[in-house]
mmCIF file of C-alpha atoms in Angstrom:
data_model
loop_
_atom_site.group_PDB
_atom_site.id
_atom_site.type_symbol
_atom_site.label_atom_id
_atom_site.label_comp_id
_atom_site.label_asym_id
_atom_site.label_seq_id
_atom_site.Cartn_x
_atom_site.Cartn_y
_atom_site.Cartn_z
ATOM 1 C CA MET A 1 -41.772 140.336 132.040
ATOM 2 C CA PRO A 2 -40.779 141.875 128.733
ATOM 3 C CA TYR A 3 -41.697 140.068 125.545
ATOM 4 C CA ASN A 4 -38.913 138.750 123.323
ATOM 5 C CA ILE A 5 -38.628 136.730 120.125
ATOM 6 C CA GLN A 6 -38.062 133.444 121.971
ATOM 7 C CA ILE A 7 -41.266 133.863 123.969
ATOM 8 C CA GLY A 8 -43.097 134.697 120.750
ATOM 9 C CA ASP A 9 -41.779 131.528 119.124
ATOM 10 C CA GLU A 10 -42.955 129.456 122.097
ATOM 11 C CA ILE A 11 -46.410 131.071 122.013
ATOM 12 C CA ASN A 12 -46.618 130.304 118.293
ATOM 13 C CA ILE A 13 -45.946 126.616 118.985
ATOM 14 C CA LEU A 14 -48.543 126.515 121.767
ATOM 15 C CA ALA A 15 -51.044 128.201 119.445
ATOM 16 C CA ARG A 16 -50.747 125.296 116.986
ATOM 17 C CA TYR A 17 -52.219 122.765 119.407
ATOM 18 C CA ASN A 18 -55.847 121.736 118.984
ATOM 19 C CA LEU A 19 -57.415 122.205 122.411
ATOM 20 C CA LYS A 20 -60.614 120.424 121.414
ATOM 21 C CA THR A 21 -58.932 117.042 121.906
ATOM 22 C CA THR A 22 -56.104 115.498 123.902
ATOM 23 C CA GLN A 23 -55.532 112.882 121.196
ATOM 24 C CA GLU A 24 -53.866 115.257 118.727
ATOM 25 C CA GLY A 25 -50.264 116.355 119.073
ATOM 26 C CA LEU A 26 -47.609 118.030 116.955
ATOM 27 C CA LYS A 27 -44.534 116.741 115.176
ATOM 28 C CA ILE A 28 -41.888 119.330 114.387
ATOM 29 C CA HIS A 29 -39.799 118.016 111.511
ATOM 30 C CA SER A 30 -36.018 118.182 111.686
ATOM 31 C CA SER A 31 -36.041 120.394 108.582
ATOM 32 C CA ALA A 32 -38.183 123.064 110.309
ATOM 33 C CA GLU A 33 -36.706 126.497 110.872
ATOM 34 C CA SER A 34 -34.126 126.562 113.657
ATOM 35 C CA ASN A 35 -36.182 128.955 115.798
ATOM 36 C CA VAL A 36 -39.167 126.552 115.665
ATOM 37 C CA ILE A 37 -36.991 123.596 116.669
ATOM 38 C CA ALA A 38 -35.415 125.615 119.492
ATOM 39 C CA ALA A 39 -38.799 126.855 120.767
ATOM 40 C CA THR A 40 -40.143 123.311 120.787
ATOM 41 C CA GLN A 41 -37.106 122.098 122.730
ATOM 42 C CA ARG A 42 -37.581 124.887 125.293
ATOM 43 C CA LEU A 43 -41.245 123.930 125.753
ATOM 44 C CA PHE A 44 -40.144 120.327 126.331
ATOM 45 C CA ASP A 45 -37.480 121.473 128.820
ATOM 46 C CA LYS A 46 -40.204 123.405 130.682
ATOM 47 C CA ASN A 47 -42.362 120.248 130.833
ATOM 48 C CA LEU A 48 -45.095 121.785 128.670
ATOM 49 C CA ILE A 49 -44.948 119.120 125.944
ATOM 50 C CA THR A 50 -44.140 115.408 126.027
ATOM 51 C CA GLN A 51 -41.447 115.196 123.329
ATOM 52 C CA ALA A 52 -38.538 117.395 122.284
ATOM 53 C CA ASP A 53 -39.965 117.448 118.744
ATOM 54 C CA GLY A 54 -43.555 118.169 119.782
ATOM 55 C CA GLY A 55 -45.735 115.366 121.025
ATOM 56 C CA TYR A 56 -48.694 116.083 123.267
ATOM 57 C CA LEU A 57 -49.371 118.823 125.772
ATOM 58 C CA THR A 58 -48.722 117.988 129.407
ATOM 59 C CA PRO A 59 -51.369 119.165 131.905
ATOM 60 C CA LEU A 60 -49.282 122.293 132.530
ATOM 61 C CA GLY A 61 -48.766 122.692 128.787
ATOM 62 C CA ARG A 62 -52.496 122.520 128.172
ATOM 63 C CA THR A 63 -53.029 125.352 130.651
ATOM 64 C CA ALA A 64 -50.281 127.376 128.969
ATOM 65 C CA ALA A 65 -51.734 126.698 125.506
ATOM 66 C CA GLU A 66 -55.207 127.750 126.666
ATOM 67 C CA HIS A 67 -53.815 131.029 127.988
ATOM 68 C CA ALA A 68 -51.685 131.592 124.878
ATOM 69 C CA GLN A 69 -54.580 130.959 122.518
ATOM 70 C CA ASN A 70 -56.917 133.173 124.558
ATOM 71 C CA LEU A 71 -54.319 135.950 124.536
ATOM 72 C CA LEU A 72 -54.022 135.724 120.759
ATOM 73 C CA LEU A 73 -57.812 135.903 120.389
ATOM 74 C CA ILE A 74 -57.894 139.056 122.517
ATOM 75 C CA ILE A 75 -55.038 140.905 120.840
ATOM 76 C CA LYS A 76 -56.113 139.953 117.313
ATOM 77 C CA SER A 77 -59.601 141.400 117.768
#
C-alpha cells in the first residue's frame, strides 16, 4: 500500500494518543486545520476512535496507535 498524505495525517492523530492510560483521549477543536479534522473523522469512520472529534481509542484503535507509534520510533531513530 503506497503512503499518501491522508494516511500520514491519520498516523499523526494516532501518534498523539497516550498509550500509558485508557483514561486519556483527544479533543480536536473545530478551529483545527481542515486536514486534522478530516483525518479524525476518517479514524472515527474506521471505528478506531469513539468520537468524530477525537474521544478515546477503541480496542482496534489502540492496536493501530501502538503500531503507528512503534513505526515512528523505528523510522525516527
